C-alpha positions as a Python dict, from the first residue, in 0.01 Angstrom:
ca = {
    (1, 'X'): (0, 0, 0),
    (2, 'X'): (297, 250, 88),
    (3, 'X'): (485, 139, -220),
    (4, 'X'): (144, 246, -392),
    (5, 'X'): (120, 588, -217),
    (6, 'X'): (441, 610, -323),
    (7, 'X'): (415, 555, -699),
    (8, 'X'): (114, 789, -736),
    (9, 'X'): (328, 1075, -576),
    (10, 'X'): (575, 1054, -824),
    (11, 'X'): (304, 994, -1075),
    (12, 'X'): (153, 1339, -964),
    (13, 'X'): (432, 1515, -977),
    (14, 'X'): (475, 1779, -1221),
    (15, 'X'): (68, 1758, -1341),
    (16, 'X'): (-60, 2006, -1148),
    (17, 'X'): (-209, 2261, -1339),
    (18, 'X'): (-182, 2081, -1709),
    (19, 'X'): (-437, 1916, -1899),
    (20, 'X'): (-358, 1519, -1851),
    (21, 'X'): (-452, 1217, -2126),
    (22, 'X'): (-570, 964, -1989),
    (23, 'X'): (-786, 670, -2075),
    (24, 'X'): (-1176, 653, -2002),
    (25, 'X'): (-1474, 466, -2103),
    (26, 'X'): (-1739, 728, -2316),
    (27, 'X'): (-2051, 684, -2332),
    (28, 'X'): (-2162, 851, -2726),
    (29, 'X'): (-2507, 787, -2664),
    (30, 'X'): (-2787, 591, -2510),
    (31, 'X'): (-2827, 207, -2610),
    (32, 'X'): (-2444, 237, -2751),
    (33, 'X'): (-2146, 19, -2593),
    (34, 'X'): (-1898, 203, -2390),
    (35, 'X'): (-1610, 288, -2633),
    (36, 'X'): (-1273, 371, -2437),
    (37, 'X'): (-1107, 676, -2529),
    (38, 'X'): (-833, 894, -2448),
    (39, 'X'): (-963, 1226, -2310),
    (40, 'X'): (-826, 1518, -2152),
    (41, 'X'): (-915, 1608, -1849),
    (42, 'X'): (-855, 1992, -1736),
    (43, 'X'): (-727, 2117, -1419),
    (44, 'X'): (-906, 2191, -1113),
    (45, 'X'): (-1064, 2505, -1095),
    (46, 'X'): (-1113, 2707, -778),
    (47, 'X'): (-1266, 2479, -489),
    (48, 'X'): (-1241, 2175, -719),
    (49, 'X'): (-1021, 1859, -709),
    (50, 'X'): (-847, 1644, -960),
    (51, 'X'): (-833, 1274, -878),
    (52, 'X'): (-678, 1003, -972),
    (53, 'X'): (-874, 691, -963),
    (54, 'X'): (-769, 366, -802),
    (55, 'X'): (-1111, 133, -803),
    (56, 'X'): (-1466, 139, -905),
    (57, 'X'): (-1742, -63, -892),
    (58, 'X'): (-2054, -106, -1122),
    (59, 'X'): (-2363, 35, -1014),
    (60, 'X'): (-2712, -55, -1178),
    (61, 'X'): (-2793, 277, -1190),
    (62, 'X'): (-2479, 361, -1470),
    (63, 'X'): (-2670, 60, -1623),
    (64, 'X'): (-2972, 330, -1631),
    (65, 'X'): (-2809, 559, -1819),
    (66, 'X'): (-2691, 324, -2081),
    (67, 'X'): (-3059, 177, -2148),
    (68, 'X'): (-3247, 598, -2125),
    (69, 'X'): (-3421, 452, -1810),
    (70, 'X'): (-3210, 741, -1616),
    (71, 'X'): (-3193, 1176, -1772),
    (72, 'X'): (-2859, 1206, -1868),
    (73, 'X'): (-2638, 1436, -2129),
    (74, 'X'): (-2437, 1252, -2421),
    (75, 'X'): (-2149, 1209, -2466),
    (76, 'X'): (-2063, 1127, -2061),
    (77, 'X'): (-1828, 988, -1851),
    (78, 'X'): (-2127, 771, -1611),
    (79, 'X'): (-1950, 578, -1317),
    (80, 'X'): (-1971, 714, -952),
    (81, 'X'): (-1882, 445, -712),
    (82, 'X'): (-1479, 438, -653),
    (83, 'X'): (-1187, 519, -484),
    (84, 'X'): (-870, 704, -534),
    (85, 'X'): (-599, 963, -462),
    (86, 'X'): (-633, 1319, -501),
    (87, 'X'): (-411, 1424, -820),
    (88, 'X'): (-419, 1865, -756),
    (89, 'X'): (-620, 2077, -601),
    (90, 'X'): (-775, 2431, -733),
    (91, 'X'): (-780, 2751, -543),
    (92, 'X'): (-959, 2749, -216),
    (93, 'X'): (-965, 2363, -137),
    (94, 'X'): (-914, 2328, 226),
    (95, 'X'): (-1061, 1978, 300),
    (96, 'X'): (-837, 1742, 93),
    (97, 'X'): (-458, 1763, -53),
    (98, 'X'): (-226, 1607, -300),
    (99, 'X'): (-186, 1252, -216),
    (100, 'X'): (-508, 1179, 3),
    (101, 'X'): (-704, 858, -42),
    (102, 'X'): (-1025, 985, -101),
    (103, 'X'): (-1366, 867, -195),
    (104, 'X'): (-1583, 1112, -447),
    (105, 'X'): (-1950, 1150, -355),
    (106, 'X'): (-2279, 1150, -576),
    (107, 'X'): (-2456, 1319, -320),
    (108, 'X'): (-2234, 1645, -188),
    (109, 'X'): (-2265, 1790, 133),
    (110, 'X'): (-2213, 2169, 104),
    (111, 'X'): (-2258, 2230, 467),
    (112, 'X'): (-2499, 2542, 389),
    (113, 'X'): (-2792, 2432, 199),
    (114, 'X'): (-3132, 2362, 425),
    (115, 'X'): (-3102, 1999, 406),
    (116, 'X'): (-2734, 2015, 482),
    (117, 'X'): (-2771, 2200, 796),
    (118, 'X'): (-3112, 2020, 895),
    (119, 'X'): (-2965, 1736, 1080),
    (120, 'X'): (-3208, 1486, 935),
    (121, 'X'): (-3123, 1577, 583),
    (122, 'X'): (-2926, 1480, 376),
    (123, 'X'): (-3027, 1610, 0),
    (124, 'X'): (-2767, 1861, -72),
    (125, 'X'): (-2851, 2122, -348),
    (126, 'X'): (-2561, 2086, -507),
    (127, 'X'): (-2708, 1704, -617),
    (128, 'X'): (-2705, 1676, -1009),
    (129, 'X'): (-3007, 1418, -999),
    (130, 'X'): (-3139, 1602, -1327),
    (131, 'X'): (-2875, 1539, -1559),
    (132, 'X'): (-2721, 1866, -1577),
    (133, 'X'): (-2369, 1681, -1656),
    (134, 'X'): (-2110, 1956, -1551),
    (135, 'X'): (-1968, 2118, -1244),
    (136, 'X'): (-2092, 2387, -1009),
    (137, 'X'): (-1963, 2671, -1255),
    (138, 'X'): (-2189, 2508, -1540),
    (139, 'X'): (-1888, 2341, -1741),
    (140, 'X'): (-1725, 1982, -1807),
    (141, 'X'): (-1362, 1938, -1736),
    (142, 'X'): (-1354, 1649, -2006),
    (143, 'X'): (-1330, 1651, -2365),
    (144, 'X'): (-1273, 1401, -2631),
    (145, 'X'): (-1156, 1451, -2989),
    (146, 'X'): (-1216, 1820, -2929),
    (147, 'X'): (-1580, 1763, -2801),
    (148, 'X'): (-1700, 1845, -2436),
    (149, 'X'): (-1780, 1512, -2242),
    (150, 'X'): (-2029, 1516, -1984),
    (151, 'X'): (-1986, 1476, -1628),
    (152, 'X'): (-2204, 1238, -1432),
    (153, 'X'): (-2348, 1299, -1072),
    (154, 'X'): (-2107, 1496, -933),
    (155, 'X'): (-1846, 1205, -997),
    (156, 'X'): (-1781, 1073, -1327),
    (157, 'X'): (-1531, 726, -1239),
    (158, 'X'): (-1540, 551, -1518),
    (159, 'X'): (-1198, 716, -1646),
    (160, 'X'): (-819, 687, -1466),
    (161, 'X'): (-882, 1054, -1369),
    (162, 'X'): (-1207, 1311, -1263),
    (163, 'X'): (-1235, 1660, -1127),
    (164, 'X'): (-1493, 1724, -861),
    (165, 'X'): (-1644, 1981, -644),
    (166, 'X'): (-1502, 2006, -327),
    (167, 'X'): (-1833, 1965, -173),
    (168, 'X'): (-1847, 1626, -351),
    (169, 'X'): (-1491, 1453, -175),
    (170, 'X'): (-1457, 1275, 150),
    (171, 'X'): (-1077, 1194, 253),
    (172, 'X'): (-1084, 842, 443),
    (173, 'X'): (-833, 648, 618),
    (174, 'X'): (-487, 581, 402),
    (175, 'X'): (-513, 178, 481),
    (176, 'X'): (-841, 171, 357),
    (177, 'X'): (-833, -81, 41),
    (178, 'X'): (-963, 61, -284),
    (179, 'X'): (-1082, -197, -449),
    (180, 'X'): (-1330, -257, -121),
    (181, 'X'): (-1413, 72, 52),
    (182, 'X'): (-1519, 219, -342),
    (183, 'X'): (-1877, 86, -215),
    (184, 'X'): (-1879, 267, 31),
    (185, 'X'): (-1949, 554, -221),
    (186, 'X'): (-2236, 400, -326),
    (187, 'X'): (-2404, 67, -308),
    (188, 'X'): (-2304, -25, 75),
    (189, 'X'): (-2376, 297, 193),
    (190, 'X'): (-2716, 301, 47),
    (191, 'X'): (-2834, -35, 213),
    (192, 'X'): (-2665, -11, 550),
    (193, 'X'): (-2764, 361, 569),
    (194, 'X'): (-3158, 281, 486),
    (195, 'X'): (-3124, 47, 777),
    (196, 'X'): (-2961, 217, 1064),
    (197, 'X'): (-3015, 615, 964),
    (198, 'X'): (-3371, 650, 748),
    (199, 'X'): (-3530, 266, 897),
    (200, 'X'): (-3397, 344, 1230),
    (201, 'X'): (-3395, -42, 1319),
    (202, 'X'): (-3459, -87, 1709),
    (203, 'X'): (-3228, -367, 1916),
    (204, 'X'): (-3510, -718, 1878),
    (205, 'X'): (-3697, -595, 1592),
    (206, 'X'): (-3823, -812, 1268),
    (207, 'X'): (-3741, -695, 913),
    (208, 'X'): (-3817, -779, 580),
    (209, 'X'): (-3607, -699, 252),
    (210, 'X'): (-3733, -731, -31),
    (211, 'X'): (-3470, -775, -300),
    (212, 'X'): (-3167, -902, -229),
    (213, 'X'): (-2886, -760, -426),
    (214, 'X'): (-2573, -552, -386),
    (215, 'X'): (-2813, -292, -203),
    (216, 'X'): (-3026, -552, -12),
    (217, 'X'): (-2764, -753, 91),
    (218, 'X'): (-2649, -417, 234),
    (219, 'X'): (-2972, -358, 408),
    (220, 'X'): (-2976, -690, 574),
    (221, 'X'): (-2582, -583, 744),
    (222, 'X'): (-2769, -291, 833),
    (223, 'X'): (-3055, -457, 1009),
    (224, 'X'): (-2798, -713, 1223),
    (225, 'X'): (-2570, -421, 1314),
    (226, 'X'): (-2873, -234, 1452),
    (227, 'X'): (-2945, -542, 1634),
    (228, 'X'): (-3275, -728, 1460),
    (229, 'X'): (-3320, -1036, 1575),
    (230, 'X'): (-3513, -1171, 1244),
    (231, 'X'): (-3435, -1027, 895),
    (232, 'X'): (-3661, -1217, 623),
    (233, 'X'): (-3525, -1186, 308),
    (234, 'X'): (-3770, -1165, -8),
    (235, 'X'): (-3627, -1293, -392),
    (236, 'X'): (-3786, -1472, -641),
    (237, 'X'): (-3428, -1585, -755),
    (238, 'X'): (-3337, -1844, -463),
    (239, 'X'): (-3024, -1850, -609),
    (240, 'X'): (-2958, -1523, -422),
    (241, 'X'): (-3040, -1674, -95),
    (242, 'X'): (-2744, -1847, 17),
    (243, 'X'): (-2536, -1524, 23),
    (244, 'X'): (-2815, -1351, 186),
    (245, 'X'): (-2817, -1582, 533),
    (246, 'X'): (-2447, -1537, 524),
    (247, 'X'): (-2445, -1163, 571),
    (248, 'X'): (-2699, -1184, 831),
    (249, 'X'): (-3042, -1308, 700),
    (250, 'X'): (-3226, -1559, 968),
    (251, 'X'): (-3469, -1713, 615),
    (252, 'X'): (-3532, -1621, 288),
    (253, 'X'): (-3852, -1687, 92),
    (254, 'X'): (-4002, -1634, -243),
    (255, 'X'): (-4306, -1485, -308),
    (256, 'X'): (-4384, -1814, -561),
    (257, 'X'): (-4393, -2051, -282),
    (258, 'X'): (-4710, -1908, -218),
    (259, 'X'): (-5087, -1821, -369),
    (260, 'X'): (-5129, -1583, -55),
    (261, 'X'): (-5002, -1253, -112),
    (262, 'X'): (-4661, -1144, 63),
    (263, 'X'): (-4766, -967, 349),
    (264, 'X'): (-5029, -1241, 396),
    (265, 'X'): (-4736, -1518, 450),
    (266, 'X'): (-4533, -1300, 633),
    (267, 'X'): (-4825, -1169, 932),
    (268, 'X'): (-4820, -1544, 944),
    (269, 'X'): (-4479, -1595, 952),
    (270, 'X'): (-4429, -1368, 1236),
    (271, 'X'): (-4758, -1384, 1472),
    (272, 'X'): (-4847, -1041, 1294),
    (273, 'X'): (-4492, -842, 1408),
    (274, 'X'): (-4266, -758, 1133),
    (275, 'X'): (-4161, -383, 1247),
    (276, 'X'): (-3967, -296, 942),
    (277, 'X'): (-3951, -320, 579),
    (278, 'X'): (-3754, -196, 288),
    (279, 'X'): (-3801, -177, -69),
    (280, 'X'): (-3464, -244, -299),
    (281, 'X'): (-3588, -306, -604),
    (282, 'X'): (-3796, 18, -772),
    (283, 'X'): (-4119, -174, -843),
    (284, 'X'): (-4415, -42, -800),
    (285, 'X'): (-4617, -336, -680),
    (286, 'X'): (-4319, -453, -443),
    (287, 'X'): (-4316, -85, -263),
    (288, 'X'): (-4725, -153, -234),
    (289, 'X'): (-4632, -526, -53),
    (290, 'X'): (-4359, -361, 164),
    (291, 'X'): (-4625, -137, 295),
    (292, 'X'): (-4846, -392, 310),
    (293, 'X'): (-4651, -625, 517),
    (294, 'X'): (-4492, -436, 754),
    (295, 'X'): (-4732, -359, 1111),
    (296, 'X'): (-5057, -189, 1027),
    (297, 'X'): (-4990, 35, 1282),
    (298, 'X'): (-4650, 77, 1399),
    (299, 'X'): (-4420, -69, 1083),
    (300, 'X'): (-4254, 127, 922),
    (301, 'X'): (-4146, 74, 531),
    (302, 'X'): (-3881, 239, 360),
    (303, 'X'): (-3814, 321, -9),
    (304, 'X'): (-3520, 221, -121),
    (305, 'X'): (-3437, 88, -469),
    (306, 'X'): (-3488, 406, -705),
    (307, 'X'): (-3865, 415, -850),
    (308, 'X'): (-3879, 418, -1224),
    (309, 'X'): (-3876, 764, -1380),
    (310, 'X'): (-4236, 939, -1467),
    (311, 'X'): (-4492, 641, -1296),
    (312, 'X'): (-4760, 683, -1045),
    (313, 'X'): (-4826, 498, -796),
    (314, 'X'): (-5188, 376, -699),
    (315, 'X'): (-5249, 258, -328),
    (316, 'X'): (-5521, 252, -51),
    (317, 'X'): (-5456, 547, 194),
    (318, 'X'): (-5620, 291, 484),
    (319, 'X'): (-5247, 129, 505),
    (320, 'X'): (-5117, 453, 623),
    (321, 'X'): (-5436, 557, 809),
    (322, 'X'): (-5365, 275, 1073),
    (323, 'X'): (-5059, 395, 1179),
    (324, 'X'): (-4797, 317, 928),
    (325, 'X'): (-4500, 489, 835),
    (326, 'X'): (-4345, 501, 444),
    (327, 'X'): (-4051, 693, 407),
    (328, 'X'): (-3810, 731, 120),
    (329, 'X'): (-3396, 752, 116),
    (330, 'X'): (-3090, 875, -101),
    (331, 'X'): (-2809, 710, 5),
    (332, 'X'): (-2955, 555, 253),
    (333, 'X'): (-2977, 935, 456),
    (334, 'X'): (-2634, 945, 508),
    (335, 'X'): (-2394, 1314, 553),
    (336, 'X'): (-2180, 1217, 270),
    (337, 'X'): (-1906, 1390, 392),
    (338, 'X'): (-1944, 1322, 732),
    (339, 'X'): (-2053, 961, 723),
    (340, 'X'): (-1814, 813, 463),
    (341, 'X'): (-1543, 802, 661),
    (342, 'X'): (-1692, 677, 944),
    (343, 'X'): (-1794, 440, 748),
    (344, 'X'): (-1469, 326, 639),
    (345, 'X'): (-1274, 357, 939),
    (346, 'X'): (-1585, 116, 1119),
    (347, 'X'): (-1497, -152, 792),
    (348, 'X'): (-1103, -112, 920),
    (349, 'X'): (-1248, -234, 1234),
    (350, 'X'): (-1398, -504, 1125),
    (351, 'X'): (-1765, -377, 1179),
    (352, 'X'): (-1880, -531, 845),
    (353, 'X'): (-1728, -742, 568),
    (354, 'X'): (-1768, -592, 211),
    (355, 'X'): (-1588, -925, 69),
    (356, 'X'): (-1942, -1056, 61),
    (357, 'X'): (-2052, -800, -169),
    (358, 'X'): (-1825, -838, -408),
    (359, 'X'): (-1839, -1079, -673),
    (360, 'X'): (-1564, -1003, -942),
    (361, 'X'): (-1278, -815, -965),
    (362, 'X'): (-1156, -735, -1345),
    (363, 'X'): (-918, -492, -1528),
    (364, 'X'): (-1080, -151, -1641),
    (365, 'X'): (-1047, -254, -2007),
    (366, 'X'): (-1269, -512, -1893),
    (367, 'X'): (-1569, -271, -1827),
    (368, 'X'): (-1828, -420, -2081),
    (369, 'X'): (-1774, -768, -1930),
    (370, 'X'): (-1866, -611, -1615),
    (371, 'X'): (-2163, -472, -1720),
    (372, 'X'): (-2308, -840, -1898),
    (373, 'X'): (-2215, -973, -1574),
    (374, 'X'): (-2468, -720, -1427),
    (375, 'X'): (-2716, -769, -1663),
    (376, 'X'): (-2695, -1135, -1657),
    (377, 'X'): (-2727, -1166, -1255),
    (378, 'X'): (-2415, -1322, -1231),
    (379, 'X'): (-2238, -1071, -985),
    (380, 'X'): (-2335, -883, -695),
    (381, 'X'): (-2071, -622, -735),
    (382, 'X'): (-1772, -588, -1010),
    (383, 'X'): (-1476, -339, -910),
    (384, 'X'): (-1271, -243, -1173),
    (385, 'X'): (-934, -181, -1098),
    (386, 'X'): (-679, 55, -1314),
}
């Protein structure tokens, strides 16, 4: 790890302030392959960072920006789950230096906005959840056979270097491995957060999770850290189960085994009881059963997996009449800044184990294998490593 440190410094020097080549994977347009590239990638400008990336992982919701399900600009550099080391800094930057390990955030934390200062919020302004595709001065630091490239939330890590707002870097913990703490920027975080920080999981509670992915998998950790004493998980691949009781799931069940509907099976299961549910799919009928299932009058369900983009959802207002409570998350209402290194230095401790969360580990040129082995259901997680 020090010899690594060590490389990148002499790597760095003499870059500051000139455009750098590098390699990254472009996305031309929606529904095309990724095509890698070399780009050039400007220096910072004032209170933004240049980084150089070590790891990132692949994150359905890139996957939504290939297939249109997701607003983005094109041509764009998508990718925002990763680790790496800061490169140069621009005027102003007072949080991070040249040779930090660092983790770039999709959600910033500005520190000034309402939801910022609100200590239950989390939703900074500075989020580029629209598509905008550039910085907080309204331009791109990338371009590509003379043509401006697109940014991507706030992140943009599908390319061996990114500049960032400030607001939109946490520095973590120098041991910290890249290749596992990069999903802590996203996919971990998410789950684990939705759990402890939106769900609020009491000590003896039951909780249901329906889906059972990178993110649900993440949920369940969260549930057993906050001290559950049954997690159900909910699939209709049973495949997925195995993996799910060994991060912390007491059974796992599939809605097929059944004519009754979910919530149905599960009052049943649990002598009417479970407390908590989440949602980590984005179906509409599957946020309805969460509901459904959890206590009719103290459960509480909670949104997780992203809802797909201009649907309405139809329910009967007598599930939250009783006493229920729905709530939704980003990042499973985590401080970015504040909570992602937390977060990593509670992994160094041994807290949680990402190892189970990640499936395959391939070579950046690699990046379209990655994505069939998304597509296909074959991984949980793929880090690429550069």
């Amino acid at each position: 790890m020090f010899a690594e440190i060590q490389i990148q410094d002499k790597d760095r020097m003499g870059t500051a302030g000139k455009v750098i080549k590098c390699k990254a994977a472009v996305l031309w347009e929606q529904k095309q392959p990724f095509s890698i590239e070399e780009i050039e990638v400007a220096p910072p400008k004032t209170k933004e960072v240049r980084i150089k990336i070590l790891a990132t992982g692949i994150c359905r919701t890139d996957d939504h920006v290939i297939k249109g399900t997701m607003v983005s600009k094109f041509p764009v550099i998508v990718g925002h789950e990763a680790t790496g080391i800061v490169e140069s800094i621009g005027e102003g930057v007072t949080t991070v230096k040249p040779g930090d390990k660092v983790i770039p955030l999709f959600l910033p934390q500005c520190r000034e906005c309402n939801a910022c200062r609100n200590p239950d919020g989390n939703l900074c302004i500075r989020s580029d959840i629209t598509g905008r595709g550039v910085l907080a001065d309204g331009t791109t630091r990338f371009t590509c056979k003379g043509k401006p490239v697109h940014h991507f939330m706030n992140t943009s890590t599908f390319t061996e270097y990114t500049v960032v707002d400030e607001s939109s870097v946490a520095k973590i913990d120098d041991a910290a491995p890249p290749e596992k703490v990069c999903l802590i920027g996203c996919g971990f975080s998410t789950g684990y957060g939705a759990a402890v920080k939106t769900g609020k999981v009491k000590p003896g509670s039951t909780c249901v999770v329906f889906g059972l992915g990178g993110v649900g998998l993440s949920v369940i950790m969260g549930c057993k850290s906050a001290g559950a004493s049954r997690i159900i998980g909910i699939d209709l691949n049973k495949d997925k189960f195995e993996k799910a009781m060994a991060v912390g799931a007491t059974e796992c069940i599939s809605p097929n085994d059944s004519t009754k509907p979910i919530s149905e099976v599960l009052s049943e299961m649990t002598g009417n009881n479970v407390g908590y549910t989440f949602e980590v799919i984005g179906h509409l009928e599957t946020m309805i059963d969460a509901l459904a299932s959890c206590h009719m009058n103290y459960g509480t369900s909670v949104v997780v997996g992203a809802p797909p983009s201009a649907k309405m959802l139809t329910y009967d207002p007598m599930l939250l009449f009783t006493g229920r409570t729905w709530k939704g998350c980003v990042f499973g209402g985590l401080k970015s800044r504040d909570d992602v290194p937390k977060l990593v230095t509670e992994f160094l401790a041994k807290k949680f184990d990402l190892d189970q969360l990640i499936t395959h580990v391939l070579p950046f040129k690699k990046i379209s294998e990655g994505f069939e082995l998304l597509n296909s259901g074959q991984s949980i997680r793929t880090v690429l490593m550069f």
